[in-house]
Structure formats: C-alpha cells, structure tokens
PDB file of C-alpha atoms in Angstrom:
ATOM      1  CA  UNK A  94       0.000   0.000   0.000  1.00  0.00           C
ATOM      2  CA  UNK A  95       2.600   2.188   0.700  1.00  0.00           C
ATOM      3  CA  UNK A  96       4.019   2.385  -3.105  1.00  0.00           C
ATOM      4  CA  UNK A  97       0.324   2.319  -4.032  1.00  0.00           C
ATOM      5  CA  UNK A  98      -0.551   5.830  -2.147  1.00  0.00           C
ATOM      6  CA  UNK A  99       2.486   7.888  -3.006  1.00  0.00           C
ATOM      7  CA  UNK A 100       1.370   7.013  -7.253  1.00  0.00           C
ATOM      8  CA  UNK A 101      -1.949   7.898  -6.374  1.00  0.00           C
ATOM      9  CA  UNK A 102      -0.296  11.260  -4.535  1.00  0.00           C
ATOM     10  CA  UNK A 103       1.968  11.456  -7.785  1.00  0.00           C
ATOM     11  CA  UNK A 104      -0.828  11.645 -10.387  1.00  0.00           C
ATOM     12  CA  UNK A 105      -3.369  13.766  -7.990  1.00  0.00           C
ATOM     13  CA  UNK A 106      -0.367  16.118  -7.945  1.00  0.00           C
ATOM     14  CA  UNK A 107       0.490  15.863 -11.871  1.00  0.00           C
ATOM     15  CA  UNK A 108      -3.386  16.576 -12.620  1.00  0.00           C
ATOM     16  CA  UNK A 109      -3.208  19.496 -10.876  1.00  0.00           C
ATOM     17  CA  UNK A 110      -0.578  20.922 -12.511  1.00  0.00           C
ATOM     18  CA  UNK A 111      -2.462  20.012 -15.281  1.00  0.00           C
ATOM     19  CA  UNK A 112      -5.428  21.655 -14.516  1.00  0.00           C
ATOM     20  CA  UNK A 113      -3.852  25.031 -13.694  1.00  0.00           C
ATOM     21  CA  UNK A 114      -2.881  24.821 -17.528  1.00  0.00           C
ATOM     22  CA  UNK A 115      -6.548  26.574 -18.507  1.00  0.00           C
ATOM     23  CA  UNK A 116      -6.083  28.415 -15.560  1.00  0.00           C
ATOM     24  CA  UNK A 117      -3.395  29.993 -16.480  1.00  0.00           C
ATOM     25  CA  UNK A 118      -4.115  29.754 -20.213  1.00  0.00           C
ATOM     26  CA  UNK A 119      -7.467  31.624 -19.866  1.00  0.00           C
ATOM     27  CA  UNK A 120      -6.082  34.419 -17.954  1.00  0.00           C
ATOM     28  CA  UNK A 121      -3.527  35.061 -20.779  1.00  0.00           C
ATOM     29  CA  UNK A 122      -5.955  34.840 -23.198  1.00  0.00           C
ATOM     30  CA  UNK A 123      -8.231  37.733 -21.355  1.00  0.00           C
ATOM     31  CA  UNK A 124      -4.832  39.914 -21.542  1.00  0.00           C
ATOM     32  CA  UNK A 125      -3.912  39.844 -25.030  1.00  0.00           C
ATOM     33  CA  UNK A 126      -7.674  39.675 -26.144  1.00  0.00           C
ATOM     34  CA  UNK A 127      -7.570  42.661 -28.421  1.00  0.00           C
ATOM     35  CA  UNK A 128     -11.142  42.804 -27.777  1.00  0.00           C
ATOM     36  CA  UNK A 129     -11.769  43.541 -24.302  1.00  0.00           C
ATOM     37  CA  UNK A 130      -8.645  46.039 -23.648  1.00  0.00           C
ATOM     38  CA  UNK A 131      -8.924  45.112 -19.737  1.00  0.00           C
ATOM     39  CA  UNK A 132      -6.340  43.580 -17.443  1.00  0.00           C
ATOM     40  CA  UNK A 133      -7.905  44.010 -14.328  1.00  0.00           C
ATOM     41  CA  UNK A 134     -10.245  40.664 -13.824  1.00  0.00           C
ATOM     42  CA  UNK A 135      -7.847  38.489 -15.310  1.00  0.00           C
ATOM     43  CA  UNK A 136      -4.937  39.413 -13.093  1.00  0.00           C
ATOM     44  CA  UNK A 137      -6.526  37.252  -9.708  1.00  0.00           C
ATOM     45  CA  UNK A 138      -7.256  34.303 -12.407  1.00  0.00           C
ATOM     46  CA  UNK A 139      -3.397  34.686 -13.217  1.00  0.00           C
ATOM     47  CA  UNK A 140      -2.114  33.959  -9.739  1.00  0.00           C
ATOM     48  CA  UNK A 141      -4.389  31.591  -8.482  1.00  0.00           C
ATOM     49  CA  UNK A 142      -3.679  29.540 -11.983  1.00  0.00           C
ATOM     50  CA  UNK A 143       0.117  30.009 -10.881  1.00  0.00           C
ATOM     51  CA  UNK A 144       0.183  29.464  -7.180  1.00  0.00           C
ATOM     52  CA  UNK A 145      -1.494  26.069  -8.314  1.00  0.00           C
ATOM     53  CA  UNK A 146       1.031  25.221 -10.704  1.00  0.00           C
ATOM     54  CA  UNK A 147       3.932  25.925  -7.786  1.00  0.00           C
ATOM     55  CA  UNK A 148       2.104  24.083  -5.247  1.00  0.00           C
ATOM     56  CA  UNK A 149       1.011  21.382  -7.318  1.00  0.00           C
ATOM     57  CA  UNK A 150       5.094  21.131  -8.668  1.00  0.00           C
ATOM     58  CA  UNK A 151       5.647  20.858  -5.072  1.00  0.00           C
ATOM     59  CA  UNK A 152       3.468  18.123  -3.757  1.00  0.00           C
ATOM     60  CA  UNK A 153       4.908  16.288  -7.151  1.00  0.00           C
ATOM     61  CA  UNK A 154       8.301  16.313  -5.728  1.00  0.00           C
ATOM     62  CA  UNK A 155       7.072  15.349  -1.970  1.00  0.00           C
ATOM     63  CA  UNK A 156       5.131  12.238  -3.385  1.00  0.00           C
ATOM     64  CA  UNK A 157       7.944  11.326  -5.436  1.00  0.00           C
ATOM     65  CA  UNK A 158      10.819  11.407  -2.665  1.00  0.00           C
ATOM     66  CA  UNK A 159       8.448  10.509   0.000  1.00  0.00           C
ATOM     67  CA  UNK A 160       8.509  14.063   2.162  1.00  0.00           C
ATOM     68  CA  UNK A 161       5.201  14.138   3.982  1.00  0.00           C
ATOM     69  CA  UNK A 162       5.229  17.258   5.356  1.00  0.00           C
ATOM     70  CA  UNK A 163       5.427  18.782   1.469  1.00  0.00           C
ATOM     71  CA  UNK A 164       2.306  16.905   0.845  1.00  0.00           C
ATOM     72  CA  UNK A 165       0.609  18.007   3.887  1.00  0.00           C
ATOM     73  CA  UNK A 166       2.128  21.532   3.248  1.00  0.00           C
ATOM     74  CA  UNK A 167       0.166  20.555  -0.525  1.00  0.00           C
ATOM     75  CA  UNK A 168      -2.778  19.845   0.954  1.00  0.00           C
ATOM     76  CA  UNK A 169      -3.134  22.998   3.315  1.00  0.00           C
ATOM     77  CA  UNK A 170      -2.557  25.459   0.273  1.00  0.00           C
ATOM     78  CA  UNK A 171      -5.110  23.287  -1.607  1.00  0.00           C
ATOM     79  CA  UNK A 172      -8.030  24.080   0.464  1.00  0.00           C
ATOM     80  CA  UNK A 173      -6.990  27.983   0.580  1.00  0.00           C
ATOM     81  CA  UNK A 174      -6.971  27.612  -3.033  1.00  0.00           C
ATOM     82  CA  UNK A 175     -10.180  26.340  -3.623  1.00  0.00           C
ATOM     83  CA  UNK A 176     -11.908  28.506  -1.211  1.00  0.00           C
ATOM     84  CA  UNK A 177     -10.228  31.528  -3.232  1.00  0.00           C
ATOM     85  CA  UNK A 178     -11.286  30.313  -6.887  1.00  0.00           C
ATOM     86  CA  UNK A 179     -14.423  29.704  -5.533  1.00  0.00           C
ATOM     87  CA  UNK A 180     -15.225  33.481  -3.917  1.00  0.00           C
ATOM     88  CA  UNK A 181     -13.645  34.912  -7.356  1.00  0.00           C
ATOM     89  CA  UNK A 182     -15.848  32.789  -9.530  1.00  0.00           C
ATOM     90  CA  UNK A 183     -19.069  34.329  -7.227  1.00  0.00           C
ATOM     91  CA  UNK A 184     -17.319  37.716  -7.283  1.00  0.00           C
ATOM     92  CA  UNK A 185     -17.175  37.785 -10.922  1.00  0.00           C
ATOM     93  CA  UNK A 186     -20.863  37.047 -11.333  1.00  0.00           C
ATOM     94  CA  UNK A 187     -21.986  39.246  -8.926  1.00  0.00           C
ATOM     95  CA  UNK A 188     -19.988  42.174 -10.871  1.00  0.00           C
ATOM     96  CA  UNK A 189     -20.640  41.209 -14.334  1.00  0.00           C
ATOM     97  CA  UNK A 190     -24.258  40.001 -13.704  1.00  0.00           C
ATOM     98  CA  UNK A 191     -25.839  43.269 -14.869  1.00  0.00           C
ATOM     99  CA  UNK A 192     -25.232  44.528 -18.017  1.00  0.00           C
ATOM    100  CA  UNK A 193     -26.450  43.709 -22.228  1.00  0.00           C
ATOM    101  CA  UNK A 194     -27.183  45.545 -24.727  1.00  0.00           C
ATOM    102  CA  UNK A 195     -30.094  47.641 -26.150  1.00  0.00           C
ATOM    103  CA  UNK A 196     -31.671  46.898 -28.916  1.00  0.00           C
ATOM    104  CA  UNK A 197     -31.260  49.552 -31.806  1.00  0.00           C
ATOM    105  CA  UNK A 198     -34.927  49.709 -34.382  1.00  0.00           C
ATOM    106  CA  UNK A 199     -34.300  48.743 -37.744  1.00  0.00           C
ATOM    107  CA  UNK A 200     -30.723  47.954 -36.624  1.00  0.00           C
ATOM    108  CA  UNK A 201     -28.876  43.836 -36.132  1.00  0.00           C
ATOM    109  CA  UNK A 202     -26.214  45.630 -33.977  1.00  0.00           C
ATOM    110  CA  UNK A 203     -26.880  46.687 -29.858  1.00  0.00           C
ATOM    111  CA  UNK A 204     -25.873  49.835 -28.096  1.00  0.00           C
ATOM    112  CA  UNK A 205     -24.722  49.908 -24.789  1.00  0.00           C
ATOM    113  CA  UNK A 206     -25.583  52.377 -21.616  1.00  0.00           C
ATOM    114  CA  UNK A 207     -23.058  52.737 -18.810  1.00  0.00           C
ATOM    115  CA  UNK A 208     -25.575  52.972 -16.241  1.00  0.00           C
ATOM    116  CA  UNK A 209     -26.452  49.064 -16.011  1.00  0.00           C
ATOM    117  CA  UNK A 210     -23.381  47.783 -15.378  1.00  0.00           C
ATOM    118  CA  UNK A 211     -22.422  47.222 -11.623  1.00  0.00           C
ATOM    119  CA  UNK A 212     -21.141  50.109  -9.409  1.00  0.00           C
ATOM    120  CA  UNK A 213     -17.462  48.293  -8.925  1.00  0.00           C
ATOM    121  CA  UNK A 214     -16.990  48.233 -12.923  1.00  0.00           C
ATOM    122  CA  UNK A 215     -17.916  51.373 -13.463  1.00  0.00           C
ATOM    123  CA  UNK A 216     -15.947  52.757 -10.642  1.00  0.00           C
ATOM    124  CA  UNK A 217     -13.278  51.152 -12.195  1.00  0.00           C
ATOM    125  CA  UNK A 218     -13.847  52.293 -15.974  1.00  0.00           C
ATOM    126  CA  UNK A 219     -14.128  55.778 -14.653  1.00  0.00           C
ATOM    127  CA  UNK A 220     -10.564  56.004 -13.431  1.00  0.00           C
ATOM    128  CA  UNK A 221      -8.417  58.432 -16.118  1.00  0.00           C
ATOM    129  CA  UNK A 222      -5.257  56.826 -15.832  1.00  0.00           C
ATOM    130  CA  UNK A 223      -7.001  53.553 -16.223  1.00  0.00           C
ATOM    131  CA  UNK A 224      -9.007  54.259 -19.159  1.00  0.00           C
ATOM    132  CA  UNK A 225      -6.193  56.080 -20.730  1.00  0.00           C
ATOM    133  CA  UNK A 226      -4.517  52.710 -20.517  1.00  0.00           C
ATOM    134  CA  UNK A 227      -7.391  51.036 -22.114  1.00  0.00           C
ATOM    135  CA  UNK A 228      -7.653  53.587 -24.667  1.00  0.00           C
ATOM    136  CA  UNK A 229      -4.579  53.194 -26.064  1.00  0.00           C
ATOM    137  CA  UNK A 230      -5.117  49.347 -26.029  1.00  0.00           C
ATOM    138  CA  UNK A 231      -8.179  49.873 -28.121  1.00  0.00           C
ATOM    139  CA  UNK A 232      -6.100  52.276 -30.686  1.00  0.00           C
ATOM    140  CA  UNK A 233      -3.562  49.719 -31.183  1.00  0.00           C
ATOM    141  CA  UNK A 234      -6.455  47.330 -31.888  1.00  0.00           C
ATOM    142  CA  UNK A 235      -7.609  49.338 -35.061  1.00  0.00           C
ATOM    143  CA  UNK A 236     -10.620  47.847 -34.263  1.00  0.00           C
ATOM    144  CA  UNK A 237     -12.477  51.000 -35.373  1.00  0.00           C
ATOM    145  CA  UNK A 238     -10.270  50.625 -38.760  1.00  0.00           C
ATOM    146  CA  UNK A 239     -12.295  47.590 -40.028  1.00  0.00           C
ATOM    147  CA  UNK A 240     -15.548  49.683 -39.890  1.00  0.00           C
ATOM    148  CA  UNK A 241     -13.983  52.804 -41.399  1.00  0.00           C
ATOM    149  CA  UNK A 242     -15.387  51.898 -44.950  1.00  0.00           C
ATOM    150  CA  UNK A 243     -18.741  50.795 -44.480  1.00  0.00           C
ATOM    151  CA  UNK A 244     -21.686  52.089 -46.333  1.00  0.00           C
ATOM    152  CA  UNK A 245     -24.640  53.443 -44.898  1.00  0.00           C
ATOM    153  CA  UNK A 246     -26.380  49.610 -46.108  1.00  0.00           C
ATOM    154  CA  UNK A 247     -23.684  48.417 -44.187  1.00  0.00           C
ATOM    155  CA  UNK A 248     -25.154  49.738 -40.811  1.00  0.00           C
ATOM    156  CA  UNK A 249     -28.627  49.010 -41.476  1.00  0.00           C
ATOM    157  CA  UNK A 250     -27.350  44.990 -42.219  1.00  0.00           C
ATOM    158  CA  UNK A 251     -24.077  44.004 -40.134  1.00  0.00           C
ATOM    159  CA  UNK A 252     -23.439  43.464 -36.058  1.00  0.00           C
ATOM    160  CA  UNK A 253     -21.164  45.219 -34.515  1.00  0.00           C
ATOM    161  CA  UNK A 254     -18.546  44.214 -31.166  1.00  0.00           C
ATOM    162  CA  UNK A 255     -19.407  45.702 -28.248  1.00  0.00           C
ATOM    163  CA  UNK A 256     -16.581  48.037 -28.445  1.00  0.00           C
ATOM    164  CA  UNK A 257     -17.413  48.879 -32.543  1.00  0.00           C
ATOM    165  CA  UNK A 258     -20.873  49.747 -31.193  1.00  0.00           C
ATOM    166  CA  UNK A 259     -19.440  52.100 -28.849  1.00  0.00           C
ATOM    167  CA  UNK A 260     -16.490  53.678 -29.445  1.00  0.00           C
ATOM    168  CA  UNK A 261     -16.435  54.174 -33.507  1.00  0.00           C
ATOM    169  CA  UNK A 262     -19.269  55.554 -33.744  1.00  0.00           C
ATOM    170  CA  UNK A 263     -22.009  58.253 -32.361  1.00  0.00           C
ATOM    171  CA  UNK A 264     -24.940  56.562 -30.766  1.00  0.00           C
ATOM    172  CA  UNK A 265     -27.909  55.897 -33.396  1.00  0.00           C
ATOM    173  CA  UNK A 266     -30.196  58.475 -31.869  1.00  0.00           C
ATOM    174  CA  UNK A 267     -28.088  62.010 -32.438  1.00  0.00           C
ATOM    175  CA  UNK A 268     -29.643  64.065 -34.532  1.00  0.00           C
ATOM    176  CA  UNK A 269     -26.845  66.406 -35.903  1.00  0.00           C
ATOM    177  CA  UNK A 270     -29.423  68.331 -38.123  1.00  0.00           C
ATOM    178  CA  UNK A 271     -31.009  69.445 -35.175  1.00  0.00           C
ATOM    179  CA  UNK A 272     -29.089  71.565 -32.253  1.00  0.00           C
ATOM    180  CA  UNK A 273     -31.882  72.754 -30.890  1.00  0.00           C
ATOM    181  CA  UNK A 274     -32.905  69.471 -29.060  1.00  0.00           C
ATOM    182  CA  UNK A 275     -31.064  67.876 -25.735  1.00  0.00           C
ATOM    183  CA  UNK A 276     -29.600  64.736 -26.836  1.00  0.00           C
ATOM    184  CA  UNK A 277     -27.327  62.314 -25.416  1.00  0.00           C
ATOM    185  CA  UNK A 278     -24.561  63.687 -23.706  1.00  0.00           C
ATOM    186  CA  UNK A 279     -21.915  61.228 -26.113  1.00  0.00           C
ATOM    187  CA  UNK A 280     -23.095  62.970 -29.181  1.00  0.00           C
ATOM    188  CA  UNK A 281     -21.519  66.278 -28.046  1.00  0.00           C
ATOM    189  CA  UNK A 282     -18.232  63.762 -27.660  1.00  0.00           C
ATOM    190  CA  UNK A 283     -18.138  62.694 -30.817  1.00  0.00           C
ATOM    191  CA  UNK A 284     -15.392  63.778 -33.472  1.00  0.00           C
ATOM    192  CA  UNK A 285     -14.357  62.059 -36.962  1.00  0.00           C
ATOM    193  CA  UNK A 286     -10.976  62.316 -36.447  1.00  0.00           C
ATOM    194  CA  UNK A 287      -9.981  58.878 -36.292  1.00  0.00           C
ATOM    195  CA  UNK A 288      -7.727  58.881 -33.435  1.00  0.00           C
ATOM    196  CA  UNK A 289     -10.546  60.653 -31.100  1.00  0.00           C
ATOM    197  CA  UNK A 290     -13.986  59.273 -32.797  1.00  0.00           C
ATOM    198  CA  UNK A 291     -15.626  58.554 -29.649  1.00  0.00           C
ATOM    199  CA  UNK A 292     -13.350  57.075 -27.372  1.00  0.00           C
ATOM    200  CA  UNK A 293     -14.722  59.649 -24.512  1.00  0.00           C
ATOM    201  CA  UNK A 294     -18.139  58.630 -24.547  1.00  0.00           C
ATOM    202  CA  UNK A 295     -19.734  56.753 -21.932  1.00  0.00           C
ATOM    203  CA  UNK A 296     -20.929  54.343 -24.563  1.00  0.00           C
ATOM    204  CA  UNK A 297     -17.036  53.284 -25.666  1.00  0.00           C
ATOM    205  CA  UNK A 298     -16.740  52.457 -21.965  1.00  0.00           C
ATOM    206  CA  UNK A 299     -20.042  50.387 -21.862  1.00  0.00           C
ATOM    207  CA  UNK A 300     -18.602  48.611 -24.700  1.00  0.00           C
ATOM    208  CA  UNK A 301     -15.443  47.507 -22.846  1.00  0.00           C
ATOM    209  CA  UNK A 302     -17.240  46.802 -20.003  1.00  0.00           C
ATOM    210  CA  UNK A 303     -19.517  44.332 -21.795  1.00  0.00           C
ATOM    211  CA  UNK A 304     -17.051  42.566 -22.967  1.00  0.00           C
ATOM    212  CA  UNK A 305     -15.406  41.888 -19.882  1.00  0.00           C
ATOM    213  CA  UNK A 306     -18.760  40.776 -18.681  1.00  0.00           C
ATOM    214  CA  UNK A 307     -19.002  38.514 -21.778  1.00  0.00           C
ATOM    215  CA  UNK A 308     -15.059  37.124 -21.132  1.00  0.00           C
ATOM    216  CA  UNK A 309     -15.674  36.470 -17.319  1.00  0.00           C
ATOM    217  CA  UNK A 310     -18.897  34.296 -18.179  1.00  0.00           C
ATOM    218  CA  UNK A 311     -17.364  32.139 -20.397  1.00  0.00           C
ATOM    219  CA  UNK A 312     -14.241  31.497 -18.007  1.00  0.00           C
ATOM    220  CA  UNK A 313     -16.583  31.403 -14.951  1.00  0.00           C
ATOM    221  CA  UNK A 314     -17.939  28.139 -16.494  1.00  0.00           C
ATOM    222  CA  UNK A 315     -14.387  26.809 -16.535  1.00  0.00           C
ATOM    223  CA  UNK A 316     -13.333  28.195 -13.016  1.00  0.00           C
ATOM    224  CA  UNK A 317     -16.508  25.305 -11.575  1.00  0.00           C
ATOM    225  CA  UNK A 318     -15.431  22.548 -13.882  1.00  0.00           C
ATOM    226  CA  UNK A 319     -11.708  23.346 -11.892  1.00  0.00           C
ATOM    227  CA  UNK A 320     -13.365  23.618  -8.834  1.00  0.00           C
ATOM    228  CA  UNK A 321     -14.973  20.208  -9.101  1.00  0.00           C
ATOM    229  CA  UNK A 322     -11.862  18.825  -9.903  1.00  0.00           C
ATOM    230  CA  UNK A 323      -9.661  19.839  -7.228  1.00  0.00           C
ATOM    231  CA  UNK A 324     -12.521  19.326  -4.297  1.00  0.00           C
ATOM    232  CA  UNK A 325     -12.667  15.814  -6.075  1.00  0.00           C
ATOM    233  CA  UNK A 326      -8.541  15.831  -6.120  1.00  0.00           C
ATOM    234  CA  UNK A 327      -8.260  17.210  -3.000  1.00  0.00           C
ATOM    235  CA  UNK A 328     -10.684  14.360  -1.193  1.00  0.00           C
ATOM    236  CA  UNK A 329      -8.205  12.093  -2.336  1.00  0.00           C
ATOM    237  CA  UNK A 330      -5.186  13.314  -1.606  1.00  0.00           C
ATOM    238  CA  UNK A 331      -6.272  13.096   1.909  1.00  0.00           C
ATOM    239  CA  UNK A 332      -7.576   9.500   2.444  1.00  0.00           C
ATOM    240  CA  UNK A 333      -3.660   9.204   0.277  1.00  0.00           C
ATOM    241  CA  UNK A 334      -2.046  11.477   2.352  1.00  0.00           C
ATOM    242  CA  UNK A 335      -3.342   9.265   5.680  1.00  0.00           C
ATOM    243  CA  UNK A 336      -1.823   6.162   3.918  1.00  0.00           C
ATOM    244  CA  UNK A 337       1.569   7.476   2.903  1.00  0.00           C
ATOM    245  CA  UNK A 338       1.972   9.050   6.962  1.00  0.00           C
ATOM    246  CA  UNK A 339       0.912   5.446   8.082  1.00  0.00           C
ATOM    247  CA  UNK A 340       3.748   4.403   5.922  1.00  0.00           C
ATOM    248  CA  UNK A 341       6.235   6.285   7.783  1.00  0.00           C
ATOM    249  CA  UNK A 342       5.170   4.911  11.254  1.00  0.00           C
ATOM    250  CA  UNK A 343       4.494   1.510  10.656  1.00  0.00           C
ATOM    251  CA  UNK A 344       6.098  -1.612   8.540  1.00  0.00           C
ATOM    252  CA  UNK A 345       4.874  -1.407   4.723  1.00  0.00           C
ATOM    253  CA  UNK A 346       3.538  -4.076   3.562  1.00  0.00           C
ATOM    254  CA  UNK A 347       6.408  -7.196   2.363  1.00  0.00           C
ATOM    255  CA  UNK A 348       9.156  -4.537   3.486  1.00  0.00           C
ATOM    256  CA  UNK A 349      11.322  -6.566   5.919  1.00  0.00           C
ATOM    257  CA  UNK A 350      11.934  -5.181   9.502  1.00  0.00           C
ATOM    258  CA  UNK A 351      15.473  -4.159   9.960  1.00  0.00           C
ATOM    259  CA  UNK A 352      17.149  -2.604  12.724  1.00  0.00           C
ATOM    260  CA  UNK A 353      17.487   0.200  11.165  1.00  0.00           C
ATOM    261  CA  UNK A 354      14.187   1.508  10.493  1.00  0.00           C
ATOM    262  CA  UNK A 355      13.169   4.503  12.876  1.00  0.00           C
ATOM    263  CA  UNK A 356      10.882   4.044  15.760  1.00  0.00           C
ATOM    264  CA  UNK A 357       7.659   5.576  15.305  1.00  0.00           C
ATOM    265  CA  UNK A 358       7.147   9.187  17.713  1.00  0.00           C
ATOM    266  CA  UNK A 359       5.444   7.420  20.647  1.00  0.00           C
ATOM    267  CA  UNK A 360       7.839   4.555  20.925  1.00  0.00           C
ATOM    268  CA  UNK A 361      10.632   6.188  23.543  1.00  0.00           C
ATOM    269  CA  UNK A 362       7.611   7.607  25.372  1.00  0.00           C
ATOM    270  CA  UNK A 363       5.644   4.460  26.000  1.00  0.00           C
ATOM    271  CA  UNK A 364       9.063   2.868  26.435  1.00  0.00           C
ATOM    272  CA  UNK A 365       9.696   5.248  29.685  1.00  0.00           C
ATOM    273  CA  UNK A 366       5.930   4.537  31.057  1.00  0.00           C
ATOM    274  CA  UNK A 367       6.031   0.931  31.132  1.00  0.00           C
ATOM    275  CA  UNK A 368       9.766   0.858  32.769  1.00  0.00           C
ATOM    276  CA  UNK A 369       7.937   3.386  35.767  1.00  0.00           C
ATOM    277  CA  UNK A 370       4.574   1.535  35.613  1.00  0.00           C
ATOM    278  CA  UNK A 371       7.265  -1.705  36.507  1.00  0.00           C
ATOM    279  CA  UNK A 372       9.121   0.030  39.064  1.00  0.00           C
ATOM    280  CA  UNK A 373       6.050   1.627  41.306  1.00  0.00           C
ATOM    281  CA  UNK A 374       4.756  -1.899  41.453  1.00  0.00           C
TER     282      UNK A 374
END
C-alpha cells in the first residue's frame, strides 16, 4: 500500500498541474484579447492559476521522494486555493451580472448604456489613468479601422462588437441636423478624427465593459469545472495522504523489519511509562 498511495499522490499532484494549464491559459488569453482592452479581472485568475502550478510542482516532488510534510504543506494550500477560486468565480458574477445591450430599431447591432453595469466596474472604468490605458489598447487594436469603410447599407445589415458599437461611432439616436434638441450627452463627444472618434463617450466604456462581462462568463464556467476537480482531487489526496503518513510509522507491507528503520514518535515515550509503571509496582 505504501508504493500504491504515493502514485496515487503522484498523479493527484500531476493533474493538478495540469489543470492550472486553462487556468493559467485563460487568464492570458483575457490579456492579449484585443477585444476587451482590460487587465484588471484576469490578473486574480493569473495567480491563483500560478500558485497552483507551484504548489502542485511541489506536492509532485514530496510524493515522489516521499517528504510528507510537502504533501501536507500541498494539501493545506489546496483548500486555501479552492476557497479563493471559488469566492472569485461568485465575485465575478456578482460584478458582471448586470449589463447587455439595447436593442437599436431597424438595426442587427446593440448599443450599450453605462448605467447598467455594476457600481465596482464602473468605478473602475471611470478612473483616467485607467481608461487612458485602455484607450490606447483599443487604438492599437484598429478595431475602429475595419468599420472605417462601411456604407450606410452596411449599418442598417451588419453586427457590430461591443466596443465597434461604442467607441467608432455616435450613438444611433443624435440628430446632428437638429441643435436645438437635448440629446445624449456622447453625441456632443463625438469627433471624426480617427484617433478621437468617440473614445470619450460613456458608450465606448459600456462597450469595454460588456465585454469583460461577456469574457468572465465564459471562463466562470471553466473556473466550476476546476473547482470540481480539485474538491474531487483534493478528497483524495487526503484519504492518500493518511496512507503514505501510516507508511512512515508503521512496517509497509512485504518490506522486511530491519534494525534500522526509525521508531515511530510514541515509541521512547511508552518505552519510559512501562519501565515506571514496573518500578512503582
């Protein structure tokens, strides 16, 4: 049994590493997305997907060599780690649950309104240096570039991105005709020049921030599959864990008992309290 729990401990340990992969993996992909232009829900998915790999590298080595204290040291970090991916994965539903799109008449595309998104994300959005950041990520993109050409048929019949919808373009309702009439504050922020367009508007903002809510959803689905896993992992590591510290303390099964072999922690002790239990009687 004793051989038999460490290569249980050994491939519990190499599947985690494993599954920190798409941890790691889909946090990357969030921060080169040229499509969402944010780094700041990605960034917890990043170390949690890294703190697994390192751990799980770790209890690898202690199952290999035999070091029960790494794999109890494994085991500890595990259940921290769980209990974190778990409150981000209800954290980032809670933030991105409100949100969408409204629909546009006698338009396929959606605009989007910076009031329904949740108070943290647009606290967040709001911040200058931030959004300068983002701005510039969103330049580089020339994602406004592949719209620069379209024809007014080509508004009436293609979808936009989120962040098309938002920032390379005035909303659908300004009426530039008329100046007499109060309209939406991101008309007034609008300018052709293609390096300003309207990347001020609260709109361009509502389109990031929808597709960060759209990103987190999709990896939120993955963060329970991991979670699953490593509870399932985790419940037997222990019952392996038990085995391999039995292993240490008593004879493994068809090892031979030599001399050499250490006592296990109790043995000197109980030794001592049986030579006084002799001697008082």
């Amino acid at each position: 049994m004793y051989r038999f729990s460490n290569t249980v401990i050994g491939f519990l340990n190499l599947f985690t590493l494993l599954a920190s992969i798409p941890i790691i993996g889909g946090g990357l992909w969030m921060a080169r997305s040229t499509t969402t232009c944010e780094s700041f829900l990605q960034k917890p998915l990043l170390l949690i997907g890294f703190i697994i790999l390192i751990i799980s590298l770790a209890g690898f080595i202690g199952a290999c060599f035999h070091v029960a204290w790494a794999l109890w040291v494994y085991l500890a970090v595990m259940l921290f780690l769980i209990g974190g991916l778990m409150a981000l994965t209800v954290f980032g539903f809670v933030v991105t649950g409100k949100g969408g799109g409204v629909d546009v008449p006698g338009r396929v595309y959606k605009e989007y309104q910076l009031e329904n998104y949740s108070p943290w994300l647009r606290k967040r959005i709001k911040d200058p240096h931030y959004w300068e950041t983002i701005r510039s990520c969103i330049l580089g993109s020339k994602t406004c570039a592949k719209i620069a050409y379209w024809t007014p048929y080509d508004y009436l019949e293609r979808n936009m991105s989120p962040i098309q919808s938002g920032c390379c373009k005035p909303p659908t309702s300004c009426n530039y005709a008329e100046t007499t009439l109060t309209q939406d504050p991101d008309c007034y922020r609008w300018n052709n020049a293609p390096n300003l367009l309207c990347y001020e508007c609260d709109s361009c903002k509502a389109g990031v921030l929808e597709g960060v809510r759209r990103d987190w959803h999709k990896l939120s689905v993955l963060n329970i599959v991991m979670v699953i896993l490593l509870i399932c992992i985790y419940s037997i590591g222990c019952c392996a864990f038990r085995n391999t510290k039995r292993a240490e303390t008593d004879y493994p099964h068809g090892v031979p008992r030599i001399s050499k072999v250490h006592p296990r922690w109790d043995f000197h002790w109980w030794r001592w309290w049986h030579h006084r239990r002799h001697q008082l009687y």
